[in-house]
mmCIF file with all atom_site columns, C-alpha atoms in Angstrom:
data_model
loop_
_atom_site.group_PDB
_atom_site.id
_atom_site.type_symbol
_atom_site.label_atom_id
_atom_site.label_alt_id
_atom_site.label_comp_id
_atom_site.label_asym_id
_atom_site.label_entity_id
_atom_site.label_seq_id
_atom_site.pdbx_PDB_ins_code
_atom_site.Cartn_x
_atom_site.Cartn_y
_atom_site.Cartn_z
_atom_site.occupancy
_atom_site.B_iso_or_equiv
_atom_site.pdbx_formal_charge
_atom_site.auth_seq_id
_atom_site.auth_comp_id
_atom_site.auth_asym_id
_atom_site.auth_atom_id
_atom_site.pdbx_PDB_model_num
ATOM 1   C CA . LEU A 1 1   ? -157.189 65.696  -78.906 1.00 0.00 ? 290 LEU A CA 1
ATOM 2   C CA . ILE A 1 2   ? -159.436 68.632  -79.773 1.00 0.00 ? 291 ILE A CA 1
ATOM 3   C CA . SER A 1 3   ? -162.007 67.492  -77.182 1.00 0.00 ? 292 SER A CA 1
ATOM 4   C CA . GLY A 1 4   ? -159.303 67.759  -74.487 1.00 0.00 ? 293 GLY A CA 1
ATOM 5   C CA . HIS A 1 5   ? -158.871 64.001  -74.041 1.00 0.00 ? 294 HIS A CA 1
ATOM 6   C CA . PHE A 1 6   ? -155.128 63.988  -74.668 1.00 0.00 ? 295 PHE A CA 1
ATOM 7   C CA . PRO A 1 7   ? -153.010 65.043  -71.663 1.00 0.00 ? 296 PRO A CA 1
ATOM 8   C CA . ALA A 1 8   ? -149.932 66.960  -72.776 1.00 0.00 ? 297 ALA A CA 1
ATOM 9   C CA . HIS A 1 9   ? -147.972 70.125  -72.068 1.00 0.00 ? 298 HIS A CA 1
ATOM 10  C CA . GLU A 1 10  ? -149.022 73.276  -73.897 1.00 0.00 ? 299 GLU A CA 1
ATOM 11  C CA . ASP A 1 11  ? -145.911 73.232  -76.107 1.00 0.00 ? 300 ASP A CA 1
ATOM 12  C CA . THR A 1 12  ? -146.686 69.661  -77.222 1.00 0.00 ? 301 THR A CA 1
ATOM 13  C CA . LEU A 1 13  ? -150.312 70.536  -78.040 1.00 0.00 ? 302 LEU A CA 1
ATOM 14  C CA . GLN A 1 14  ? -149.142 73.458  -80.177 1.00 0.00 ? 303 GLN A CA 1
ATOM 15  C CA . HIS A 1 15  ? -146.553 71.276  -81.916 1.00 0.00 ? 304 HIS A CA 1
ATOM 16  C CA . LEU A 1 16  ? -149.253 68.705  -82.718 1.00 0.00 ? 305 LEU A CA 1
ATOM 17  C CA . ALA A 1 17  ? -151.471 71.476  -84.090 1.00 0.00 ? 306 ALA A CA 1
ATOM 18  C CA . ALA A 1 18  ? -148.616 72.671  -86.330 1.00 0.00 ? 307 ALA A CA 1
ATOM 19  C CA . LEU A 1 19  ? -148.026 69.127  -87.625 1.00 0.00 ? 308 LEU A CA 1
ATOM 20  C CA . ARG A 1 20  ? -151.738 68.838  -88.380 1.00 0.00 ? 309 ARG A CA 1
ATOM 21  C CA . LEU A 1 21  ? -151.614 72.082  -90.393 1.00 0.00 ? 310 LEU A CA 1
ATOM 22  C CA . GLN A 1 22  ? -148.556 70.811  -92.278 1.00 0.00 ? 311 GLN A CA 1
ATOM 23  C CA . TYR A 1 23  ? -150.453 67.601  -93.054 1.00 0.00 ? 312 TYR A CA 1
ATOM 24  C CA . LEU A 1 24  ? -153.541 69.501  -94.260 1.00 0.00 ? 313 LEU A CA 1
ATOM 25  C CA . TYR A 1 25  ? -151.979 72.414  -96.164 1.00 0.00 ? 314 TYR A CA 1
ATOM 26  C CA . GLY A 1 26  ? -148.277 71.733  -96.666 1.00 0.00 ? 315 GLY A CA 1
ATOM 27  C CA . ASP A 1 27  ? -145.742 74.503  -95.993 1.00 0.00 ? 316 ASP A CA 1
ATOM 28  C CA . VAL A 1 28  ? -146.968 77.566  -94.089 1.00 0.00 ? 317 VAL A CA 1
ATOM 29  C CA . SER A 1 29  ? -149.275 79.773  -96.133 1.00 0.00 ? 318 SER A CA 1
ATOM 30  C CA . ARG A 1 30  ? -152.084 82.306  -95.763 1.00 0.00 ? 319 ARG A CA 1
ATOM 31  C CA . VAL A 1 31  ? -154.885 79.735  -95.767 1.00 0.00 ? 320 VAL A CA 1
ATOM 32  C CA . ASN A 1 32  ? -157.853 80.154  -93.461 1.00 0.00 ? 321 ASN A CA 1
ATOM 33  C CA . TRP A 1 33  ? -157.763 77.608  -90.643 1.00 0.00 ? 322 TRP A CA 1
ATOM 34  C CA . SER A 1 34  ? -159.778 77.169  -87.483 1.00 0.00 ? 323 SER A CA 1
ATOM 35  C CA . LEU A 1 35  ? -158.068 76.740  -84.120 1.00 0.00 ? 324 LEU A CA 1
ATOM 36  C CA . ASP A 1 36  ? -161.031 74.627  -82.955 1.00 0.00 ? 325 ASP A CA 1
ATOM 37  C CA . SER A 1 37  ? -160.234 71.959  -85.556 1.00 0.00 ? 326 SER A CA 1
ATOM 38  C CA . ILE A 1 38  ? -156.630 71.311  -84.458 1.00 0.00 ? 327 ILE A CA 1
ATOM 39  C CA . TYR A 1 39  ? -156.338 72.389  -80.818 1.00 0.00 ? 328 TYR A CA 1
ATOM 40  C CA . PRO A 1 40  ? -158.366 71.905  -77.579 1.00 0.00 ? 329 PRO A CA 1
ATOM 41  C CA . THR A 1 41  ? -159.698 75.470  -77.202 1.00 0.00 ? 330 THR A CA 1
ATOM 42  C CA . GLY A 1 42  ? -162.064 74.312  -74.428 1.00 0.00 ? 331 GLY A CA 1
ATOM 43  C CA . ARG A 1 43  ? -159.021 73.306  -72.386 1.00 0.00 ? 332 ARG A CA 1
ATOM 44  C CA . LEU A 1 44  ? -157.573 76.789  -72.807 1.00 0.00 ? 333 LEU A CA 1
ATOM 45  C CA . ARG A 1 45  ? -160.785 78.443  -71.588 1.00 0.00 ? 334 ARG A CA 1
ATOM 46  C CA . ASN A 1 46  ? -161.192 76.013  -68.673 1.00 0.00 ? 335 ASN A CA 1
ATOM 47  C CA . ARG A 1 47  ? -157.604 76.540  -67.576 1.00 0.00 ? 336 ARG A CA 1
ATOM 48  C CA . ILE A 1 48  ? -158.103 80.304  -67.423 1.00 0.00 ? 337 ILE A CA 1
ATOM 49  C CA . LEU A 1 49  ? -161.456 79.994  -65.612 1.00 0.00 ? 338 LEU A CA 1
ATOM 50  C CA . GLN A 1 50  ? -159.997 77.539  -63.111 1.00 0.00 ? 339 GLN A CA 1
ATOM 51  C CA . PHE A 1 51  ? -156.959 79.762  -62.659 1.00 0.00 ? 340 PHE A CA 1
ATOM 52  C CA . THR A 1 52  ? -159.026 82.829  -61.820 1.00 0.00 ? 341 THR A CA 1
ATOM 53  C CA . LYS A 1 53  ? -161.279 80.760  -59.553 1.00 0.00 ? 342 LYS A CA 1
ATOM 54  C CA . VAL A 1 54  ? -158.433 79.503  -57.358 1.00 0.00 ? 343 VAL A CA 1
ATOM 55  C CA . GLY A 1 55  ? -156.619 82.829  -57.567 1.00 0.00 ? 344 GLY A CA 1
ATOM 56  C CA . GLY A 1 56  ? -153.194 81.306  -58.025 1.00 0.00 ? 345 GLY A CA 1
ATOM 57  C CA . ALA A 1 57  ? -150.830 79.537  -60.367 1.00 0.00 ? 346 ALA A CA 1
ATOM 58  C CA . ALA A 1 58  ? -150.901 76.056  -58.851 1.00 0.00 ? 347 ALA A CA 1
ATOM 59  C CA . GLY A 1 59  ? -150.517 73.606  -61.686 1.00 0.00 ? 348 GLY A CA 1
ATOM 60  C CA . SER A 1 60  ? -151.184 76.277  -64.308 1.00 0.00 ? 349 SER A CA 1
ATOM 61  C CA . GLY A 1 61  ? -147.633 77.032  -65.394 1.00 0.00 ? 350 GLY A CA 1
ATOM 62  C CA . GLN A 1 62  ? -145.382 80.045  -65.083 1.00 0.00 ? 351 GLN A CA 1
ATOM 63  C CA . THR A 1 63  ? -146.462 81.545  -68.423 1.00 0.00 ? 352 THR A CA 1
ATOM 64  C CA . LEU A 1 64  ? -150.075 81.756  -67.287 1.00 0.00 ? 353 LEU A CA 1
ATOM 65  C CA . GLU A 1 65  ? -148.931 83.213  -63.980 1.00 0.00 ? 354 GLU A CA 1
ATOM 66  C CA . ARG A 1 66  ? -147.024 85.989  -65.751 1.00 0.00 ? 355 ARG A CA 1
ATOM 67  C CA . ARG A 1 67  ? -150.014 86.742  -67.954 1.00 0.00 ? 356 ARG A CA 1
ATOM 68  C CA . ARG A 1 68  ? -152.324 86.666  -64.948 1.00 0.00 ? 357 ARG A CA 1
ATOM 69  C CA . THR A 1 69  ? -150.098 89.124  -63.113 1.00 0.00 ? 358 THR A CA 1
ATOM 70  C CA . SER A 1 70  ? -149.992 91.583  -65.994 1.00 0.00 ? 359 SER A CA 1
ATOM 71  C CA . PHE A 1 71  ? -153.624 91.215  -67.014 1.00 0.00 ? 360 PHE A CA 1
ATOM 72  C CA . LEU A 1 72  ? -155.676 90.528  -63.903 1.00 0.00 ? 361 LEU A CA 1
ATOM 73  C CA . ASP A 1 73  ? -153.680 92.694  -61.529 1.00 0.00 ? 362 ASP A CA 1
ATOM 74  C CA . GLY A 1 74  ? -153.698 95.485  -64.087 1.00 0.00 ? 363 GLY A CA 1
ATOM 75  C CA . THR A 1 75  ? -156.516 95.751  -66.599 1.00 0.00 ? 364 THR A CA 1
ATOM 76  C CA . LEU A 1 76  ? -159.043 93.527  -64.851 1.00 0.00 ? 365 LEU A CA 1
ATOM 77  C CA . ARG A 1 77  ? -158.706 94.941  -61.351 1.00 0.00 ? 366 ARG A CA 1
ATOM 78  C CA . ARG A 1 78  ? -158.637 98.531  -62.579 1.00 0.00 ? 367 ARG A CA 1
ATOM 79  C CA . GLY A 1 79  ? -161.851 97.779  -64.431 1.00 0.00 ? 368 GLY A CA 1
ATOM 80  C CA . LEU A 1 80  ? -163.433 96.248  -61.354 1.00 0.00 ? 369 LEU A CA 1
ATOM 81  C CA . LYS A 1 81  ? -162.647 99.308  -59.240 1.00 0.00 ? 370 LYS A CA 1
ATOM 82  C CA . THR A 1 82  ? -164.746 101.514 -61.512 1.00 0.00 ? 371 THR A CA 1
ATOM 83  C CA . GLY A 1 83  ? -167.906 99.492  -60.801 1.00 0.00 ? 372 GLY A CA 1
ATOM 84  C CA . THR A 1 84  ? -169.981 100.493 -57.800 1.00 0.00 ? 373 THR A CA 1
ATOM 85  C CA . MET A 1 85  ? -172.756 97.911  -58.028 1.00 0.00 ? 374 MET A CA 1
ATOM 86  C CA . LYS A 1 86  ? -172.315 94.157  -57.705 1.00 0.00 ? 375 LYS A CA 1
ATOM 87  C CA . LYS A 1 87  ? -174.041 93.464  -61.031 1.00 0.00 ? 376 LYS A CA 1
ATOM 88  C CA . GLN A 1 88  ? -171.880 96.025  -62.784 1.00 0.00 ? 377 GLN A CA 1
ATOM 89  C CA . ARG A 1 89  ? -168.711 94.491  -61.321 1.00 0.00 ? 378 ARG A CA 1
ATOM 90  C CA . SER A 1 90  ? -169.850 91.035  -62.412 1.00 0.00 ? 379 SER A CA 1
ATOM 91  C CA . MET A 1 91  ? -170.478 92.224  -65.975 1.00 0.00 ? 380 MET A CA 1
ATOM 92  C CA . GLN A 1 92  ? -167.112 93.935  -66.121 1.00 0.00 ? 381 GLN A CA 1
ATOM 93  C CA . GLU A 1 93  ? -165.409 90.830  -64.760 1.00 0.00 ? 382 GLU A CA 1
ATOM 94  C CA . GLU A 1 94  ? -167.000 88.686  -67.474 1.00 0.00 ? 383 GLU A CA 1
ATOM 95  C CA . GLN A 1 95  ? -166.010 91.165  -70.184 1.00 0.00 ? 384 GLN A CA 1
ATOM 96  C CA . MET A 1 96  ? -162.416 91.305  -68.951 1.00 0.00 ? 385 MET A CA 1
ATOM 97  C CA . LEU A 1 97  ? -162.281 87.537  -68.703 1.00 0.00 ? 386 LEU A CA 1
ATOM 98  C CA . GLU A 1 98  ? -163.463 87.221  -72.317 1.00 0.00 ? 387 GLU A CA 1
ATOM 99  C CA . MET A 1 99  ? -160.771 89.731  -73.322 1.00 0.00 ? 388 MET A CA 1
ATOM 100 C CA . TRP A 1 100 ? -158.146 87.605  -71.582 1.00 0.00 ? 389 TRP A CA 1
ATOM 101 C CA . ILE A 1 101 ? -159.410 84.423  -73.284 1.00 0.00 ? 390 ILE A CA 1
ATOM 102 C CA . LYS A 1 102 ? -159.249 86.184  -76.673 1.00 0.00 ? 391 LYS A CA 1
ATOM 103 C CA . GLU A 1 103 ? -155.724 87.360  -75.848 1.00 0.00 ? 392 GLU A CA 1
ATOM 104 C CA . GLU A 1 104 ? -154.623 83.805  -74.963 1.00 0.00 ? 393 GLU A CA 1
ATOM 105 C CA . THR A 1 105 ? -156.335 82.399  -78.067 1.00 0.00 ? 394 THR A CA 1
ATOM 106 C CA . SER A 1 106 ? -154.539 84.914  -80.280 1.00 0.00 ? 395 SER A CA 1
ATOM 107 C CA . SER A 1 107 ? -151.218 84.113  -78.606 1.00 0.00 ? 396 SER A CA 1
ATOM 108 C CA . THR A 1 108 ? -151.797 80.379  -79.122 1.00 0.00 ? 397 THR A CA 1
ATOM 109 C CA . ARG A 1 109 ? -152.526 80.898  -82.831 1.00 0.00 ? 398 ARG A CA 1
ATOM 110 C CA . ALA A 1 110 ? -149.335 82.929  -83.211 1.00 0.00 ? 399 ALA A CA 1
ATOM 111 C CA . ASN A 1 111 ? -147.265 80.235  -81.463 1.00 0.00 ? 400 ASN A CA 1
ATOM 112 C CA . ILE A 1 112 ? -148.747 77.516  -83.676 1.00 0.00 ? 401 ILE A CA 1
ATOM 113 C CA . MET A 1 113 ? -148.004 79.574  -86.794 1.00 0.00 ? 402 MET A CA 1
ATOM 114 C CA . GLU A 1 114 ? -144.393 79.970  -85.654 1.00 0.00 ? 403 GLU A CA 1
ATOM 115 C CA . LYS A 1 115 ? -144.072 76.202  -85.089 1.00 0.00 ? 404 LYS A CA 1
ATOM 116 C CA . TRP A 1 116 ? -145.729 75.523  -88.451 1.00 0.00 ? 405 TRP A CA 1
ATOM 117 C CA . SER A 1 117 ? -143.132 77.697  -90.213 1.00 0.00 ? 406 SER A CA 1
ATOM 118 C CA . ARG A 1 118 ? -140.369 75.470  -88.770 1.00 0.00 ? 407 ARG A CA 1
ATOM 119 C CA . LEU A 1 119 ? -141.855 72.404  -90.528 1.00 0.00 ? 408 LEU A CA 1
ATOM 120 C CA . HIS A 1 120 ? -140.989 73.732  -93.998 1.00 0.00 ? 409 HIS A CA 1
ATOM 121 C CA . GLY A 1 121 ? -140.319 70.859  -96.424 1.00 0.00 ? 410 GLY A CA 1
ATOM 122 C CA . LEU A 1 122 ? -142.000 68.151  -94.327 1.00 0.00 ? 411 LEU A CA 1
ATOM 123 C CA . ASP A 1 123 ? -144.255 66.072  -96.582 1.00 0.00 ? 412 ASP A CA 1
ATOM 124 C CA . GLN A 1 124 ? -147.729 64.846  -95.631 1.00 0.00 ? 413 GLN A CA 1
ATOM 125 C CA . HIS A 1 125 ? -146.667 61.298  -94.721 1.00 0.00 ? 414 HIS A CA 1
ATOM 126 C CA . GLN A 1 126 ? -143.786 62.501  -92.515 1.00 0.00 ? 415 GLN A CA 1
ATOM 127 C CA . ALA A 1 127 ? -146.094 64.963  -90.757 1.00 0.00 ? 416 ALA A CA 1
ATOM 128 C CA . MET A 1 128 ? -148.563 62.167  -90.002 1.00 0.00 ? 417 MET A CA 1
ATOM 129 C CA . LEU A 1 129 ? -145.816 59.866  -88.660 1.00 0.00 ? 418 LEU A CA 1
ATOM 130 C CA . LYS A 1 130 ? -144.389 62.567  -86.385 1.00 0.00 ? 419 LYS A CA 1
ATOM 131 C CA . TYR A 1 131 ? -147.892 63.411  -85.132 1.00 0.00 ? 420 TYR A CA 1
ATOM 132 C CA . MET A 1 132 ? -148.753 59.794  -84.356 1.00 0.00 ? 421 MET A CA 1
ATOM 133 C CA . ASN A 1 133 ? -145.378 59.085  -82.723 1.00 0.00 ? 422 ASN A CA 1
ATOM 134 C CA . ILE A 1 134 ? -146.122 61.838  -80.185 1.00 0.00 ? 423 ILE A CA 1
ATOM 135 C CA . ILE A 1 135 ? -149.695 60.628  -79.620 1.00 0.00 ? 424 ILE A CA 1
ATOM 136 C CA . LYS A 1 136 ? -148.612 57.018  -79.100 1.00 0.00 ? 425 LYS A CA 1
ATOM 137 C CA . GLU A 1 137 ? -146.132 57.980  -76.373 1.00 0.00 ? 426 GLU A CA 1
ATOM 138 C CA . TRP A 1 138 ? -149.090 58.348  -73.999 1.00 0.00 ? 427 TRP A CA 1
ATOM 139 C CA . PRO A 1 139 ? -149.800 55.003  -72.250 1.00 0.00 ? 428 PRO A CA 1
ATOM 140 C CA . GLY A 1 140 ? -153.549 55.636  -72.625 1.00 0.00 ? 429 GLY A CA 1
ATOM 141 C CA . TYR A 1 141 ? -153.325 55.693  -76.425 1.00 0.00 ? 430 TYR A CA 1
ATOM 142 C CA . GLY A 1 142 ? -155.963 53.451  -78.011 1.00 0.00 ? 431 GLY A CA 1
ATOM 143 C CA . SER A 1 143 ? -158.394 53.623  -75.100 1.00 0.00 ? 432 SER A CA 1
ATOM 144 C CA . THR A 1 144 ? -161.784 55.339  -74.991 1.00 0.00 ? 433 THR A CA 1
ATOM 145 C CA . LEU A 1 145 ? -162.072 58.075  -72.366 1.00 0.00 ? 434 LEU A CA 1
ATOM 146 C CA . PHE A 1 146 ? -165.280 58.969  -70.548 1.00 0.00 ? 435 PHE A CA 1
ATOM 147 C CA . ASP A 1 147 ? -165.744 62.078  -68.402 1.00 0.00 ? 436 ASP A CA 1
ATOM 148 C CA . VAL A 1 148 ? -167.006 60.771  -65.052 1.00 0.00 ? 437 VAL A CA 1
ATOM 149 C CA . GLU A 1 149 ? -167.494 61.974  -61.482 1.00 0.00 ? 438 GLU A CA 1
ATOM 150 C CA . CYS A 1 150 ? -166.552 59.706  -58.596 1.00 0.00 ? 439 CYS A CA 1
ATOM 151 C CA . LYS A 1 151 ? -169.418 59.097  -56.175 1.00 0.00 ? 440 LYS A CA 1
ATOM 152 C CA . GLU A 1 152 ? -167.862 56.248  -54.224 1.00 0.00 ? 441 GLU A CA 1
ATOM 153 C CA . GLY A 1 153 ? -164.520 54.480  -54.450 1.00 0.00 ? 442 GLY A CA 1
ATOM 154 C CA . GLY A 1 154 ? -161.891 56.752  -52.952 1.00 0.00 ? 443 GLY A CA 1
ATOM 155 C CA . PHE A 1 155 ? -160.984 58.865  -55.997 1.00 0.00 ? 444 PHE A CA 1
ATOM 156 C CA . PRO A 1 156 ? -161.031 62.638  -56.621 1.00 0.00 ? 445 PRO A CA 1
ATOM 157 C CA . HIS A 1 157 ? -164.263 64.065  -58.035 1.00 0.00 ? 446 HIS A CA 1
ATOM 158 C CA . ASP A 1 158 ? -163.506 64.829  -61.715 1.00 0.00 ? 447 ASP A CA 1
ATOM 159 C CA . LEU A 1 159 ? -162.072 61.829  -63.533 1.00 0.00 ? 448 LEU A CA 1
ATOM 160 C CA . TRP A 1 160 ? -161.528 60.067  -66.824 1.00 0.00 ? 449 TRP A CA 1
ATOM 161 C CA . LEU A 1 161 ? -162.609 56.441  -67.004 1.00 0.00 ? 450 LEU A CA 1
ATOM 162 C CA . SER A 1 162 ? -160.385 54.832  -69.628 1.00 0.00 ? 451 SER A CA 1
ATOM 163 C CA . VAL A 1 163 ? -161.518 51.634  -71.329 1.00 0.00 ? 452 VAL A CA 1
ATOM 164 C CA . SER A 1 164 ? -158.891 49.771  -73.373 1.00 0.00 ? 453 SER A CA 1
ATOM 165 C CA . ALA A 1 165 ? -158.499 46.280  -74.786 1.00 0.00 ? 454 ALA A CA 1
ATOM 166 C CA . GLU A 1 166 ? -156.553 45.098  -71.725 1.00 0.00 ? 455 GLU A CA 1
ATOM 167 C CA . ASN A 1 167 ? -157.896 47.041  -68.756 1.00 0.00 ? 456 ASN A CA 1
ATOM 168 C CA . VAL A 1 168 ? -159.926 49.847  -67.243 1.00 0.00 ? 457 VAL A CA 1
ATOM 169 C CA . SER A 1 169 ? -157.997 52.790  -65.806 1.00 0.00 ? 458 SER A CA 1
ATOM 170 C CA . VAL A 1 170 ? -158.982 55.774  -63.687 1.00 0.00 ? 459 VAL A CA 1
ATOM 171 C CA . TYR A 1 171 ? -157.277 59.105  -64.414 1.00 0.00 ? 460 TYR A CA 1
ATOM 172 C CA . LYS A 1 172 ? -157.510 62.444  -62.708 1.00 0.00 ? 461 LYS A CA 1
ATOM 173 C CA . ARG A 1 173 ? -158.889 64.544  -65.556 1.00 0.00 ? 462 ARG A CA 1
ATOM 174 C CA . GLY A 1 174 ? -156.044 66.007  -67.599 1.00 0.00 ? 463 GLY A CA 1
ATOM 175 C CA . GLU A 1 175 ? -153.298 63.901  -66.006 1.00 0.00 ? 464 GLU A CA 1
ATOM 176 C CA . ALA A 1 176 ? -151.071 61.628  -68.103 1.00 0.00 ? 465 ALA A CA 1
ATOM 177 C CA . LYS A 1 177 ? -150.624 58.834  -65.549 1.00 0.00 ? 466 LYS A CA 1
ATOM 178 C CA . PRO A 1 178 ? -153.540 56.759  -64.210 1.00 0.00 ? 467 PRO A CA 1
ATOM 179 C CA . LEU A 1 179 ? -154.447 56.806  -60.521 1.00 0.00 ? 468 LEU A CA 1
ATOM 180 C CA . GLU A 1 180 ? -155.221 53.090  -60.765 1.00 0.00 ? 469 GLU A CA 1
ATOM 181 C CA . THR A 1 181 ? -155.468 50.422  -63.466 1.00 0.00 ? 470 THR A CA 1
ATOM 182 C CA . PHE A 1 182 ? -157.700 47.355  -63.236 1.00 0.00 ? 471 PHE A CA 1
ATOM 183 C CA . PRO A 1 183 ? -157.000 44.359  -65.536 1.00 0.00 ? 472 PRO A CA 1
ATOM 184 C CA . TYR A 1 184 ? -160.211 42.714  -66.726 1.00 0.00 ? 473 TYR A CA 1
ATOM 185 C CA . GLU A 1 185 ? -159.424 39.474  -64.878 1.00 0.00 ? 474 GLU A CA 1
ATOM 186 C CA . HIS A 1 186 ? -159.720 41.400  -61.573 1.00 0.00 ? 475 HIS A CA 1
ATOM 187 C CA . ILE A 1 187 ? -163.085 42.983  -62.425 1.00 0.00 ? 476 ILE A CA 1
ATOM 188 C CA . VAL A 1 188 ? -165.855 40.951  -60.804 1.00 0.00 ? 477 VAL A CA 1
ATOM 189 C CA . PHE A 1 189 ? -168.794 43.125  -61.921 1.00 0.00 ? 478 PHE A CA 1
ATOM 190 C CA . PHE A 1 190 ? -169.481 46.095  -64.146 1.00 0.00 ? 479 PHE A CA 1
ATOM 191 C CA . GLY A 1 191 ? -172.732 47.664  -65.247 1.00 0.00 ? 480 GLY A CA 1
ATOM 192 C CA . ALA A 1 192 ? -175.235 50.482  -64.815 1.00 0.00 ? 481 ALA A CA 1
ATOM 193 C CA . PRO A 1 193 ? -177.471 49.867  -61.772 1.00 0.00 ? 482 PRO A CA 1
ATOM 194 C CA . HIS A 1 194 ? -179.089 53.294  -62.313 1.00 0.00 ? 483 HIS A CA 1
ATOM 195 C CA . ALA A 1 195 ? -179.385 55.751  -65.176 1.00 0.00 ? 484 ALA A CA 1
ATOM 196 C CA . SER A 1 196 ? -176.122 57.715  -65.578 1.00 0.00 ? 485 SER A CA 1
ATOM 197 C CA . THR A 1 197 ? -174.439 55.650  -62.839 1.00 0.00 ? 486 THR A CA 1
ATOM 198 C CA . TYR A 1 198 ? -171.713 53.137  -63.674 1.00 0.00 ? 487 TYR A CA 1
ATOM 199 C CA . LYS A 1 199 ? -170.514 50.578  -61.155 1.00 0.00 ? 488 LYS A CA 1
ATOM 200 C CA . ILE A 1 200 ? -167.306 48.562  -61.172 1.00 0.00 ? 489 ILE A CA 1
ATOM 201 C CA . THR A 1 201 ? -166.460 45.927  -58.571 1.00 0.00 ? 490 THR A CA 1
ATOM 202 C CA . VAL A 1 202 ? -162.818 44.888  -58.309 1.00 0.00 ? 491 VAL A CA 1
ATOM 203 C CA . ASP A 1 203 ? -161.915 42.141  -55.831 1.00 0.00 ? 492 ASP A CA 1
ATOM 204 C CA . GLY A 1 204 ? -164.739 43.140  -53.457 1.00 0.00 ? 493 GLY A CA 1
ATOM 205 C CA . ARG A 1 205 ? -164.226 46.906  -53.845 1.00 0.00 ? 494 ARG A CA 1
ATOM 206 C CA . ASP A 1 206 ? -167.206 48.847  -55.225 1.00 0.00 ? 495 ASP A CA 1
ATOM 207 C CA . MET A 1 207 ? -166.683 52.000  -57.283 1.00 0.00 ? 496 MET A CA 1
ATOM 208 C CA . PHE A 1 208 ? -169.500 54.228  -58.503 1.00 0.00 ? 497 PHE A CA 1
ATOM 209 C CA . PHE A 1 209 ? -169.116 56.820  -61.254 1.00 0.00 ? 498 PHE A CA 1
ATOM 210 C CA . GLU A 1 210 ? -171.669 59.272  -62.618 1.00 0.00 ? 499 GLU A CA 1
ATOM 211 C CA . THR A 1 211 ? -171.608 60.286  -66.266 1.00 0.00 ? 500 THR A CA 1
ATOM 212 C CA . PRO A 1 212 ? -174.026 61.583  -68.914 1.00 0.00 ? 501 PRO A CA 1
ATOM 213 C CA . GLN A 1 213 ? -172.231 59.250  -71.331 1.00 0.00 ? 502 GLN A CA 1
#
């Protein structure tokens, strides 16, 4: 989950983080805890970077759009106007982006704290059961996910290759439902013909994926 290999809505990720805190520390208290240990902070950063790159809210959620409107259209763009040189504008853009990431991180911590406070009285075993019940709702639960890039095979570029006991599935990275699933009995060949390249042949169809893993 913390590596970003569990596809879920933001509210669900925060709820899981709160259940994890309840499991670790019991009822809400002033203990020191790290967001990195219970929540996919890399996903938060990537979502913001991707959002600013495409310049819109497609697939990013209304909350992020509202924050983008207030922050980018205000603070960030005002800051950019003060720069006269390209390098200066680039530095200011990076600084403003880091400010926005810190703002989102702080907001996420506050939301998790609020959800944690609602779990008052939940014992450790109950917290674990509730956590795992949410995790197991995802059809990909129990599989190993690899970050891959499609080189040939008719898929989008950035993918997850999911290997489970029953099949191999291909997911668009971050999506909950697989693009395609291949039962092992349909896989004619699999292996690494070249370093960092993985090949799967299914009923005469060749698929090539690149991965450092």
